CSV table of C-alpha atoms and ligand atoms in Angstrom, one decimal:
chain,number,residue,atom,x,y,z
A,1,MET,CA,-47.1,-38.6,20.8
A,2,THR,CA,-43.7,-39.1,22.3
A,3,ALA,CA,-42.3,-40.4,19.0
A,4,SER,CA,-43.6,-37.3,17.0
A,5,LEU,CA,-42.3,-35.0,19.7
A,6,LEU,CA,-38.9,-36.7,19.5
A,7,LEU,CA,-39.0,-36.3,15.7
A,8,GLY,CA,-39.8,-32.6,16.1
A,9,VAL,CA,-36.9,-32.0,18.4
A,10,ILE,CA,-34.5,-33.9,16.1
A,11,SER,CA,-35.7,-31.9,13.0
A,12,LEU,CA,-35.4,-28.6,14.9
A,13,GLY,CA,-31.8,-29.6,15.9
A,14,LEU,CA,-31.0,-30.4,12.4
A,15,LEU,CA,-32.4,-27.2,11.1
A,16,LEU,CA,-30.4,-25.3,13.7
A,17,GLN,CA,-27.2,-27.0,12.7
A,18,LEU,CA,-27.8,-26.3,9.1
A,19,ALA,CA,-28.4,-22.6,9.9
A,20,ILE,CA,-25.2,-22.4,11.9
A,21,GLY,CA,-23.3,-24.2,9.2
A,22,PHE,CA,-24.6,-21.8,6.5
A,23,ALA,CA,-23.7,-18.7,8.6
A,24,VAL,CA,-20.2,-20.0,9.1
A,25,ALA,CA,-19.8,-20.8,5.4
A,26,VAL,CA,-21.1,-17.4,4.4
A,27,SER,CA,-18.7,-15.7,6.8
A,28,ARG,CA,-15.7,-17.8,5.7
A,29,ARG,CA,-16.6,-17.2,2.0
A,30,ARG,CA,-16.8,-13.5,2.7
A,31,GLN,CA,-13.4,-13.5,4.3
A,32,ALA,CA,-12.0,-15.5,1.3
A,33,ASP,CA,-13.9,-13.6,-1.4
A,34,PRO,CA,-11.4,-12.3,-3.9
A,35,VAL,CA,-13.4,-9.2,-4.6
A,36,ASP,CA,-13.4,-8.2,-1.0
A,37,GLY,CA,-9.6,-7.8,-0.9
A,38,LEU,CA,-7.5,-7.2,2.1
A,39,ALA,CA,-10.0,-5.2,4.1
A,40,THR,CA,-12.0,-8.3,4.9
A,41,ARG,CA,-9.3,-10.9,5.0
A,42,ASP,CA,-9.2,-13.2,8.0
A,43,PRO,CA,-5.7,-12.5,9.4
A,44,THR,CA,-5.4,-16.2,10.3
A,45,LEU,CA,-5.6,-17.0,6.6
A,46,ASP,CA,-2.6,-14.8,5.7
A,47,VAL,CA,0.3,-16.7,4.4
A,48,ALA,CA,4.0,-15.8,3.9
A,49,ALA,CA,5.4,-15.0,0.5
A,50,TRP,CA,6.9,-18.0,-1.3
A,51,PRO,CA,10.6,-18.4,-2.0
A,52,GLY,CA,11.8,-18.7,-5.6
A,53,TRP,CA,9.5,-19.4,-8.6
A,54,ARG,CA,5.9,-20.6,-8.4
A,55,PRO,CA,3.8,-21.8,-11.3
A,56,PHE,CA,0.7,-19.9,-12.2
A,57,ARG,CA,-2.0,-20.8,-14.7
A,58,ILE,CA,-3.5,-18.1,-16.9
A,59,THR,CA,-7.2,-18.3,-16.1
A,60,ALA,CA,-8.5,-15.4,-18.2
A,61,ARG,CA,-7.2,-12.7,-20.6
A,62,ARG,CA,-8.9,-9.5,-21.6
A,63,PHE,CA,-8.0,-6.3,-23.4
A,64,GLU,CA,-8.4,-3.1,-21.3
A,65,ASP,CA,-8.3,-0.5,-24.0
A,66,ALA,CA,-10.2,0.1,-27.2
A,67,ALA,CA,-7.0,0.0,-29.3
A,68,GLN,CA,-6.3,-3.5,-27.9
A,69,THR,CA,-2.7,-2.7,-27.0
A,70,GLN,CA,-3.0,-3.5,-23.2
A,71,CYS,CA,-4.1,-7.0,-22.2
A,72,SER,CA,-4.8,-8.2,-18.6
A,73,PHE,CA,-3.8,-11.8,-17.6
A,74,HIS,CA,-5.5,-13.4,-14.6
A,75,LEU,CA,-3.2,-15.8,-12.8
A,76,ALA,CA,-4.1,-18.5,-10.3
A,77,PRO,CA,-1.5,-20.6,-8.5
A,78,VAL,CA,-1.3,-24.1,-9.9
A,79,ASP,CA,-1.0,-25.5,-6.4
A,80,GLY,CA,-4.4,-24.0,-5.5
A,81,ALA,CA,-3.2,-22.7,-2.2
A,82,ILE,CA,-4.3,-19.2,-1.1
A,83,LEU,CA,-2.1,-16.3,-2.1
A,84,PRO,CA,-0.1,-14.0,0.3
A,85,PRO,CA,-1.4,-10.4,0.4
A,86,PHE,CA,0.5,-7.7,-1.4
A,87,MET,CA,0.7,-3.9,-1.2
A,88,PRO,CA,-1.0,-2.2,-4.1
A,89,GLY,CA,1.8,-0.8,-6.3
A,90,GLN,CA,3.9,-4.0,-6.0
A,91,PHE,CA,4.9,-6.2,-8.9
A,92,LEU,CA,5.5,-9.8,-9.9
A,93,THR,CA,8.7,-11.0,-11.5
A,94,PHE,CA,8.4,-13.6,-14.3
A,95,SER,CA,10.8,-16.0,-15.7
A,96,LEU,CA,9.8,-16.9,-19.3
A,97,LYS,CA,11.1,-19.5,-21.7
A,98,ILE,CA,10.8,-17.9,-25.0
A,99,GLY,CA,11.9,-19.3,-28.4
A,100,GLU,CA,14.5,-21.8,-29.2
A,101,ASP,CA,17.0,-21.1,-26.4
A,102,ALA,CA,15.3,-23.0,-23.7
A,103,ALA,CA,18.4,-22.8,-21.4
A,104,ARG,CA,18.1,-19.0,-21.2
A,105,ASN,CA,15.2,-17.4,-19.4
A,106,THR,CA,13.8,-13.9,-20.1
A,107,VAL,CA,13.1,-12.1,-16.8
A,108,ARG,CA,10.5,-9.3,-16.7
A,109,CYS,CA,8.5,-7.5,-14.0
A,110,TYR,CA,4.8,-6.6,-14.3
A,111,SER,CA,2.8,-4.6,-11.7
A,112,LEU,CA,-0.2,-6.1,-10.1
A,113,SER,CA,-3.2,-4.2,-11.5
A,114,ASP,CA,-6.0,-5.2,-9.2
A,115,ARG,CA,-6.9,-5.2,-5.6
A,116,PRO,CA,-5.3,-8.0,-3.4
A,117,SER,CA,-7.1,-11.3,-3.6
A,118,LEU,CA,-6.7,-14.7,-2.0
A,119,ALA,CA,-7.3,-16.7,-5.2
A,120,SER,CA,-5.6,-14.9,-8.1
A,121,TYR,CA,-3.5,-12.0,-9.3
A,122,ARG,CA,-4.0,-9.7,-12.3
A,123,ILE,CA,-1.3,-8.2,-14.4
A,124,THR,CA,-1.8,-5.9,-17.5
A,125,ILE,CA,0.8,-5.9,-20.3
A,126,LYS,CA,1.3,-3.4,-23.0
A,127,TYR,CA,2.4,-4.7,-26.4
A,128,ALA,CA,5.9,-3.2,-26.9
A,129,ARG,CA,5.9,-2.4,-30.6
A,130,ALA,CA,9.1,-1.5,-32.4
A,131,PRO,CA,10.0,2.2,-31.9
A,132,ASP,CA,8.6,4.5,-34.6
A,133,ASP,CA,12.1,5.5,-35.8
A,134,LYS,CA,13.2,1.8,-36.0
A,135,PRO,CA,10.2,-0.1,-37.5
A,136,ASP,CA,12.4,-3.0,-38.5
A,137,VAL,CA,13.6,-4.1,-35.1
A,138,PRO,CA,11.6,-6.9,-33.4
A,139,ALA,CA,8.7,-6.2,-31.0
A,140,GLY,CA,9.3,-6.5,-27.3
A,141,VAL,CA,10.3,-10.1,-26.4
A,142,ALA,CA,8.2,-10.7,-23.3
A,143,SER,CA,5.2,-8.5,-24.0
A,144,SER,CA,4.7,-10.0,-27.5
A,145,HIS,CA,5.1,-13.5,-26.0
A,146,PHE,CA,2.3,-12.8,-23.6
A,147,HIS,CA,0.1,-11.1,-26.2
A,148,ASP,CA,0.7,-13.4,-29.2
A,149,ARG,CA,1.5,-16.8,-27.7
A,150,LEU,CA,0.2,-17.2,-24.1
A,151,ALA,CA,-3.4,-18.4,-23.8
A,152,VAL,CA,-5.8,-19.4,-21.1
A,153,GLY,CA,-4.5,-22.6,-19.5
A,154,ASP,CA,-0.8,-21.9,-20.1
A,155,ILE,CA,1.6,-21.7,-17.2
A,156,VAL,CA,4.1,-19.0,-16.2
A,157,MET,CA,6.6,-18.9,-13.4
A,158,ALA,CA,6.5,-16.0,-11.0
A,159,LYS,CA,8.3,-14.7,-7.9
A,160,ALA,CA,6.3,-13.4,-5.0
A,161,PRO,CA,5.1,-9.7,-5.0
A,162,ALA,CA,7.8,-7.2,-4.3
A,163,GLY,CA,8.6,-3.5,-4.6
A,164,GLN,CA,8.5,-0.3,-2.5
A,165,PHE,CA,6.3,1.8,-4.8
A,166,THR,CA,3.3,1.8,-2.5
A,167,LEU,CA,0.6,4.2,-1.3
A,168,ASP,CA,1.1,6.0,2.0
A,169,SER,CA,-1.2,4.6,4.7
A,170,ASP,CA,-2.2,8.1,5.9
A,171,PRO,CA,-5.5,8.7,4.2
A,172,THR,CA,-5.6,12.4,5.1
A,173,VAL,CA,-2.8,13.6,2.8
A,174,VAL,CA,-3.9,14.4,-0.8
A,175,SER,CA,-2.5,11.7,-3.0
A,176,VAL,CA,-1.7,12.8,-6.6
A,177,LEU,CA,-1.2,9.8,-8.9
A,178,ILE,CA,0.4,10.6,-12.2
A,179,ALA,CA,0.5,7.8,-14.8
A,180,GLY,CA,2.0,7.8,-18.3
A,181,GLY,CA,0.7,5.1,-20.6
A,182,ILE,CA,1.0,1.6,-19.1
A,183,GLY,CA,2.2,3.3,-15.8
A,184,ILE,CA,-1.5,3.1,-15.0
A,185,THR,CA,-1.2,-0.5,-13.7
A,186,PRO,CA,0.0,0.1,-10.2
A,187,MET,CA,-2.3,3.2,-9.9
A,188,ILE,CA,-5.5,1.3,-10.6
A,189,SER,CA,-4.6,-1.2,-7.9
A,190,MET,CA,-3.8,1.6,-5.4
A,191,LEU,CA,-7.0,3.5,-6.2
A,192,ALA,CA,-9.3,0.6,-6.0
A,193,GLU,CA,-7.9,-0.6,-2.7
A,194,ALA,CA,-7.5,2.9,-1.1
A,195,LEU,CA,-11.1,4.0,-2.0
A,196,SER,CA,-12.6,0.7,-0.9
A,197,THR,CA,-11.0,1.1,2.6
A,198,HIS,CA,-11.3,4.9,2.8
A,199,PRO,CA,-14.2,5.9,0.5
A,200,ASP,CA,-13.6,9.7,1.2
A,201,ARG,CA,-9.8,9.6,0.7
A,202,PRO,CA,-8.7,12.7,-1.3
A,203,MET,CA,-7.1,11.4,-4.5
A,204,HIS,CA,-6.3,12.7,-8.0
A,205,LEU,CA,-5.3,10.6,-11.0
A,206,PHE,CA,-3.6,12.4,-13.9
A,207,TYR,CA,-3.5,9.8,-16.7
A,208,GLY,CA,-1.6,10.7,-19.8
A,209,VAL,CA,-2.3,8.7,-23.0
A,210,ARG,CA,-1.5,9.3,-26.6
A,211,THR,CA,-5.1,8.8,-27.8
A,212,LEU,CA,-8.3,8.0,-26.0
A,213,GLU,CA,-8.3,4.5,-27.6
A,214,GLU,CA,-5.2,3.8,-25.6
A,215,CYS,CA,-6.8,4.7,-22.3
A,216,ALA,CA,-6.9,1.5,-20.3
A,217,PHE,CA,-9.5,0.7,-17.6
A,218,ARG,CA,-11.6,3.7,-18.6
A,219,PRO,CA,-15.0,2.3,-17.4
A,220,ALA,CA,-13.5,1.2,-14.1
A,221,LEU,CA,-11.8,4.6,-13.5
A,222,GLU,CA,-15.0,6.5,-14.4
A,223,ALA,CA,-17.0,4.3,-12.1
A,224,LEU,CA,-14.6,5.0,-9.2
A,225,ALA,CA,-14.8,8.8,-9.9
A,226,GLN,CA,-18.6,8.6,-10.0
A,227,ALA,CA,-18.8,6.6,-6.7
A,228,HIS,CA,-16.2,8.7,-4.8
A,229,PRO,CA,-16.5,12.5,-5.1
A,230,SER,CA,-13.1,12.8,-3.3
A,231,PHE,CA,-11.4,11.1,-6.3
A,232,VAL,CA,-10.8,13.3,-9.3
A,233,LEU,CA,-9.9,11.7,-12.6
A,234,HIS,CA,-8.0,13.8,-15.1
A,235,LEU,CA,-7.4,12.2,-18.5
A,236,ALA,CA,-5.0,13.9,-20.9
A,237,CYS,CA,-4.5,13.0,-24.6
A,238,SER,CA,-1.1,14.1,-25.9
A,239,ARG,CA,-1.6,13.6,-29.6
A,240,ARG,CA,-2.6,16.9,-31.3
A,241,ASP,CA,-5.1,15.3,-33.6
A,242,THR,CA,-7.1,13.7,-30.8
A,243,ASP,CA,-9.4,15.3,-28.3
A,244,SER,CA,-9.6,14.5,-24.6
A,245,PRO,CA,-13.1,13.8,-23.3
A,246,PRO,CA,-15.1,16.9,-22.2
A,247,GLY,CA,-14.1,18.1,-18.8
A,248,HIS,CA,-10.6,16.6,-19.1
A,249,LEU,CA,-7.2,18.0,-20.1
A,250,ALA,CA,-5.2,18.3,-23.3
A,251,GLY,CA,-1.5,17.9,-23.9
A,252,ARG,CA,1.3,16.4,-21.9
A,253,ILE,CA,1.1,16.3,-18.1
A,254,GLY,CA,3.7,18.8,-16.8
A,255,ILE,CA,4.3,21.0,-13.7
A,256,VAL,CA,2.4,24.0,-15.1
A,257,LEU,CA,-0.7,21.9,-15.6
A,258,LEU,CA,-0.4,20.3,-12.2
A,259,ARG,CA,0.0,23.7,-10.5
A,260,ARG,CA,-3.1,25.0,-12.4
A,261,VAL,CA,-5.3,22.1,-11.5
A,262,LEU,CA,-4.3,21.0,-8.0
A,263,PRO,CA,-5.4,22.5,-4.7
A,264,LEU,CA,-2.9,24.5,-2.8
A,265,GLY,CA,-1.3,22.8,0.2
A,266,ARG,CA,0.6,19.6,0.8
A,267,ASN,CA,0.2,16.8,-1.7
A,268,ARG,CA,2.0,13.5,-2.0
A,269,TYR,CA,3.0,12.6,-5.5
A,270,TYR,CA,3.2,9.1,-7.1
A,271,LEU,CA,4.7,8.9,-10.6
A,272,CYS,CA,4.8,5.9,-12.9
A,273,GLY,CA,5.5,5.7,-16.6
A,274,PRO,CA,8.3,5.9,-19.1
A,275,PRO,CA,11.7,6.9,-17.5
A,276,ALA,CA,11.9,10.2,-19.4
A,277,MET,CA,8.5,11.3,-18.0
A,278,VAL,CA,9.3,10.2,-14.5
A,279,THR,CA,12.7,11.9,-14.5
A,280,GLU,CA,11.4,15.1,-15.9
A,281,LEU,CA,8.4,15.4,-13.5
A,282,THR,CA,10.5,14.4,-10.5
A,283,ARG,CA,13.0,17.2,-11.3
A,284,ASP,CA,10.2,19.8,-11.8
A,285,LEU,CA,8.3,18.9,-8.7
A,286,ARG,CA,11.5,19.1,-6.6
A,287,ALA,CA,12.4,22.5,-8.3
A,288,SER,CA,8.9,23.8,-7.4
A,289,GLY,CA,9.5,23.0,-3.7
A,290,VAL,CA,7.9,19.6,-3.2
A,291,PRO,CA,10.0,17.8,-0.5
A,292,GLU,CA,11.8,14.7,-1.6
A,293,GLY,CA,9.8,12.6,0.9
A,294,ASP,CA,6.5,13.6,-0.9
A,295,ILE,CA,7.6,12.1,-4.3
A,296,ARG,CA,7.5,8.4,-5.0
A,297,SER,CA,8.2,7.0,-8.4
A,298,GLU,CA,8.6,3.9,-10.5
A,299,ALA,CA,9.8,3.8,-14.1
A,300,PHE,CA,8.9,1.0,-16.5
A,301,GLY,CA,12.1,1.0,-18.4
A,302,PRO,CA,15.8,0.6,-18.4
A,303,ALA,CA,16.7,3.6,-16.3
A,304,THR,CA,16.2,4.0,-12.5
A,305,PRO,CA,15.0,7.6,-12.2
A,306,GLY,CA,15.2,9.4,-9.0
A,307,GLN,CA,18.4,7.5,-8.1
A,308,PRO,CA,21.2,10.0,-7.9
A,309,LEU,CA,24.2,9.5,-10.1
A,310,THR,CA,27.0,8.5,-7.7
A,311,LEU,CA,30.3,10.0,-8.5
A,312,VAL,CA,32.9,8.3,-6.4
A,313,GLY,CA,35.8,10.6,-5.6
A,314,ASP,CA,38.6,8.2,-6.6
A,315,ALA,CA,36.3,6.5,-9.2
A,316,ALA,CA,38.9,6.2,-12.0
A,317,LYS,CA,41.2,4.2,-9.7
A,318,LEU,CA,38.7,1.4,-9.1
A,319,SER,CA,38.9,-1.6,-11.3
A,320,VAL,CA,36.0,-4.0,-11.8
A,321,GLN,CA,36.8,-7.5,-13.0
A,322,PHE,CA,33.9,-9.6,-14.5
A,323,LYS,CA,35.7,-12.9,-14.1
A,324,ARG,CA,33.5,-15.2,-16.2
A,325,SER,CA,33.4,-12.7,-19.1
A,326,GLY,CA,37.1,-12.2,-18.9
A,327,ARG,CA,36.9,-8.4,-18.8
A,328,THR,CA,38.5,-6.0,-16.4
A,329,LEU,CA,37.2,-2.4,-16.7
A,330,LEU,CA,37.8,0.9,-15.0
A,331,TRP,CA,34.8,2.3,-13.0
A,332,ASP,CA,34.7,6.0,-14.0
A,333,GLY,CA,31.7,7.0,-11.9
A,334,GLN,CA,29.6,7.7,-15.1
A,335,ASP,CA,27.0,5.1,-14.4
A,336,ALA,CA,24.3,5.0,-11.7
A,337,SER,CA,24.9,1.4,-11.0
A,338,LEU,CA,27.2,-1.6,-11.7
A,339,LEU,CA,24.4,-3.0,-13.9
A,340,ASP,CA,24.4,0.1,-16.1
A,341,PHE,CA,28.2,0.0,-16.2
A,342,ALA,CA,28.3,-3.7,-17.2
A,343,GLU,CA,25.7,-3.2,-19.9
A,344,ARG,CA,27.5,-0.1,-21.3
A,345,HIS,CA,30.5,-2.3,-21.8
A,346,GLY,CA,28.6,-5.2,-23.3
A,347,VAL,CA,28.9,-7.6,-20.2
A,348,PRO,CA,25.6,-9.5,-20.0
A,349,ILE,CA,23.9,-9.4,-16.6
A,350,GLU,CA,20.3,-10.6,-16.1
A,351,SER,CA,18.0,-7.9,-14.7
A,352,GLY,CA,14.3,-7.5,-13.9
A,353,CYS,CA,13.1,-4.6,-11.8
A,354,ARG,CA,16.4,-2.6,-11.9
A,355,ALA,CA,15.4,-1.2,-8.5
A,356,GLY,CA,16.8,-3.7,-5.9
A,357,ALA,CA,13.5,-5.5,-5.5
A,358,CYS,CA,13.4,-8.7,-7.5
A,359,GLY,CA,16.9,-10.2,-6.9
A,360,THR,CA,17.4,-11.1,-10.6
A,361,CYS,CA,20.7,-9.2,-10.9
A,362,ALA,CA,22.2,-10.8,-7.7
A,363,THR,CA,25.8,-11.5,-8.5
A,364,ARG,CA,28.5,-13.2,-6.3
A,365,VAL,CA,31.1,-10.7,-5.2
A,366,LEU,CA,34.4,-12.6,-5.1
A,367,THR,CA,36.5,-9.7,-3.8
A,368,GLY,CA,35.8,-6.1,-2.8
A,369,ASP,CA,33.0,-4.0,-1.4
A,370,LEU,CA,29.8,-2.4,-2.7
A,371,ARG,CA,27.7,0.5,-1.7
A,372,TYR,CA,23.9,0.9,-1.9
A,373,PRO,CA,22.7,4.4,-2.4
A,374,MET,CA,19.2,3.1,-1.7
A,375,LYS,CA,18.2,0.3,0.7
A,376,PRO,CA,17.5,-3.0,-1.2
A,377,ASP,CA,13.9,-4.2,-0.9
A,378,GLN,CA,15.2,-7.7,-0.3
A,379,PRO,CA,18.8,-7.9,0.9
A,380,PRO,CA,20.8,-10.3,-1.2
A,381,ASP,CA,22.3,-13.5,0.2
A,382,ALA,CA,25.7,-13.2,2.0
A,383,GLY,CA,28.5,-12.8,-0.6
A,384,PHE,CA,26.1,-11.5,-3.3
A,385,GLY,CA,25.5,-8.0,-4.5
A,386,LEU,CA,22.5,-6.4,-6.3
A,387,LEU,CA,24.3,-4.8,-9.2
A,388,CYS,CA,21.2,-2.8,-10.4
A,389,ILE,CA,21.5,-0.5,-7.4
A,390,ALA,CA,25.1,-1.0,-6.2
A,391,THR,CA,28.3,1.0,-6.9
A,392,PRO,CA,31.8,-0.1,-6.0
A,393,THR,CA,33.8,1.3,-3.0
A,394,SER,CA,36.9,-0.7,-3.7
A,395,ASN,CA,38.4,-2.8,-6.5
A,396,LEU,CA,36.0,-5.6,-7.4
A,397,VAL,CA,36.0,-9.1,-8.7
A,398,LEU,CA,32.6,-10.2,-9.7
A,399,ASP,CA,31.5,-13.7,-10.7
A,400,ALA,CA,29.9,-12.6,-14.0
B,1,FAD,C1,8.8,-2.6,-11.6
B,1,FAD,C2,8.3,-2.7,-13.0
B,1,FAD,C3,7.0,-2.9,-13.3
B,1,FAD,C4,6.5,-3.0,-14.6
B,1,FAD,N1,5.1,-3.1,-14.8
B,1,FAD,C5,4.7,-3.2,-16.1
B,1,FAD,C6,3.3,-3.4,-16.3
B,1,FAD,O1,2.5,-3.4,-15.4
B,1,FAD,N2,2.9,-3.5,-17.6
B,1,FAD,C7,3.8,-3.4,-18.7
B,1,FAD,O2,3.3,-3.6,-19.8
B,1,FAD,N3,5.1,-3.3,-18.5
B,1,FAD,C8,5.6,-3.2,-17.2
B,1,FAD,N4,6.9,-3.0,-17.0
B,1,FAD,C9,7.8,-3.1,-18.2
B,1,FAD,C10,8.1,-4.6,-18.5
B,1,FAD,O3,8.8,-5.2,-17.4
B,1,FAD,C11,8.9,-4.7,-19.8
B,1,FAD,O4,10.1,-3.9,-19.7
B,1,FAD,C12,8.1,-4.4,-21.0
B,1,FAD,O5,7.0,-5.3,-21.1
B,1,FAD,C13,9.0,-4.5,-22.3
B,1,FAD,O6,9.6,-5.8,-22.3
B,1,FAD,P1,9.7,-6.7,-23.6
B,1,FAD,O7,10.5,-7.9,-23.3
B,1,FAD,O8,8.4,-6.8,-24.2
B,1,FAD,O9,10.5,-5.7,-24.5
B,1,FAD,P2,12.1,-5.8,-24.9
B,1,FAD,O10,12.4,-7.0,-25.6
B,1,FAD,O11,12.8,-5.5,-23.6
B,1,FAD,O12,12.2,-4.5,-25.9
B,1,FAD,C14,11.8,-3.2,-25.5
B,1,FAD,C15,11.6,-2.4,-26.7
B,1,FAD,O13,12.8,-2.3,-27.4
B,1,FAD,C16,12.5,-2.5,-28.8
B,1,FAD,N5,13.7,-3.0,-29.5
B,1,FAD,C17,14.0,-4.3,-29.8
B,1,FAD,N6,15.2,-4.4,-30.4
B,1,FAD,C18,15.7,-3.1,-30.6
B,1,FAD,C19,16.8,-2.5,-31.2
B,1,FAD,N7,17.8,-3.2,-31.8
B,1,FAD,N8,16.9,-1.1,-31.1
B,1,FAD,C20,16.0,-0.4,-30.5
B,1,FAD,N9,14.9,-0.9,-30.0
B,1,FAD,C21,14.7,-2.2,-30.0
B,1,FAD,C22,11.3,-3.4,-28.9
B,1,FAD,O14,10.6,-3.3,-30.1
B,1,FAD,C23,10.6,-2.9,-27.7
B,1,FAD,O15,9.8,-1.8,-28.0
B,1,FAD,C24,7.4,-2.9,-15.7
B,1,FAD,C25,8.8,-2.8,-15.4
B,1,FAD,C26,9.2,-2.7,-14.1
B,1,FAD,C27,10.7,-2.5,-13.9
B,2,FES,S1,17.2,-6.2,-11.3
B,2,FES,FE1,15.8,-6.6,-9.7
B,2,FES,S2,17.1,-6.5,-7.9
B,2,FES,FE2,18.4,-6.0,-9.5
């Protein structure tokens, strides 16, 4: 009798322990579940961004459009440690060894295209074909490398998430997201995260594509619109011979169309796409009275739109010496940055984001002073300058 009672008590205790263990495991898994994103992260699990380059393994790849021009790559850290959080809209910078010249790395930035997760990141890359008017030039170096050569299991080196193109935390202001082509990548991350934390947040997405086949993430976008009546999806196909889906828009996204479709009142605009589109829309929004603080933008290209051209009063008197290249040039104030200036004169400078966020263009300033029209995301080390957003305020000698 005593023995069986003892056995009963022990079994009950074991059962209780198992139940508690299971509950803790479920709660920990929920906190660490990648799909749950930041909203359910355990703050004690948050980790700092890593310095320099970190190896990531490609764990999956998948096309996101019917035309198969935009491919997602899922990346898990090789060290298996949990990932620091990021703000939707930020990007990763990659250093790629491509081709014969193993000593020279190609640096490119790609936006994070999913909600934050503890276990992996997702980026989505559009294959940069040769331009229509120059069919004989090679396809884009980095995008073709990802599409044509990188497979599941391959390793790429990436810097920690960076960038200031992020969604306002105030969920009451109407957010108007405008994406051109592959400019959809930061937007899908912003939408998925914002609507999961504030399901009734008022949001519009204007997504311009050439044809419907090039519309990326269409099922995911339509599912979000279906689940959240406060989110309105506007697809617009620009090629004349293609139709937008019923209920959507036709033609290019411009200020007239926005004025016609959007509700009156204050909106905050987020623009991402080719530089020409971003520059034109920024100008037209400003001209139509939208305050500068209500427009945020990021261009996926060589220019840095929105950044005013800085004409220095005594510009022609400033000399810029690129010591290692053996060139001394006159700064004439025509360029928005020292990086543009160097490139225009054929002086090679590595660059990535061209927006003061990735640190790739950091160059040692041997003599002289720089000015930053916009605050760098990550200030450079002492004695270095970020040439992509800097202009000279004195004669300069650069270690480049
Ligand atoms: C912050 C940021 C985020 C970004 N996010 C994304 C993203 O999420 N997804 C994405 O796909 N891209 C993104 N980009 C763009 C990306 O970084 C690359 O610029 C893009 O992939 C093209 O790089 P590439 O090396 O493939 O092309 P490049 O080698 O730089 O070539 C660019 C184009 O020039 C053409 N070309 C080559 N030679 C010549 C020539 N002699 N004359 C004329 N044209 C020529 C190529 O065919 C190609 O079309 C982002 C950029 C930034 C700055
Ligand atoms: S190119 Fe990224 S900081 Fe200058």
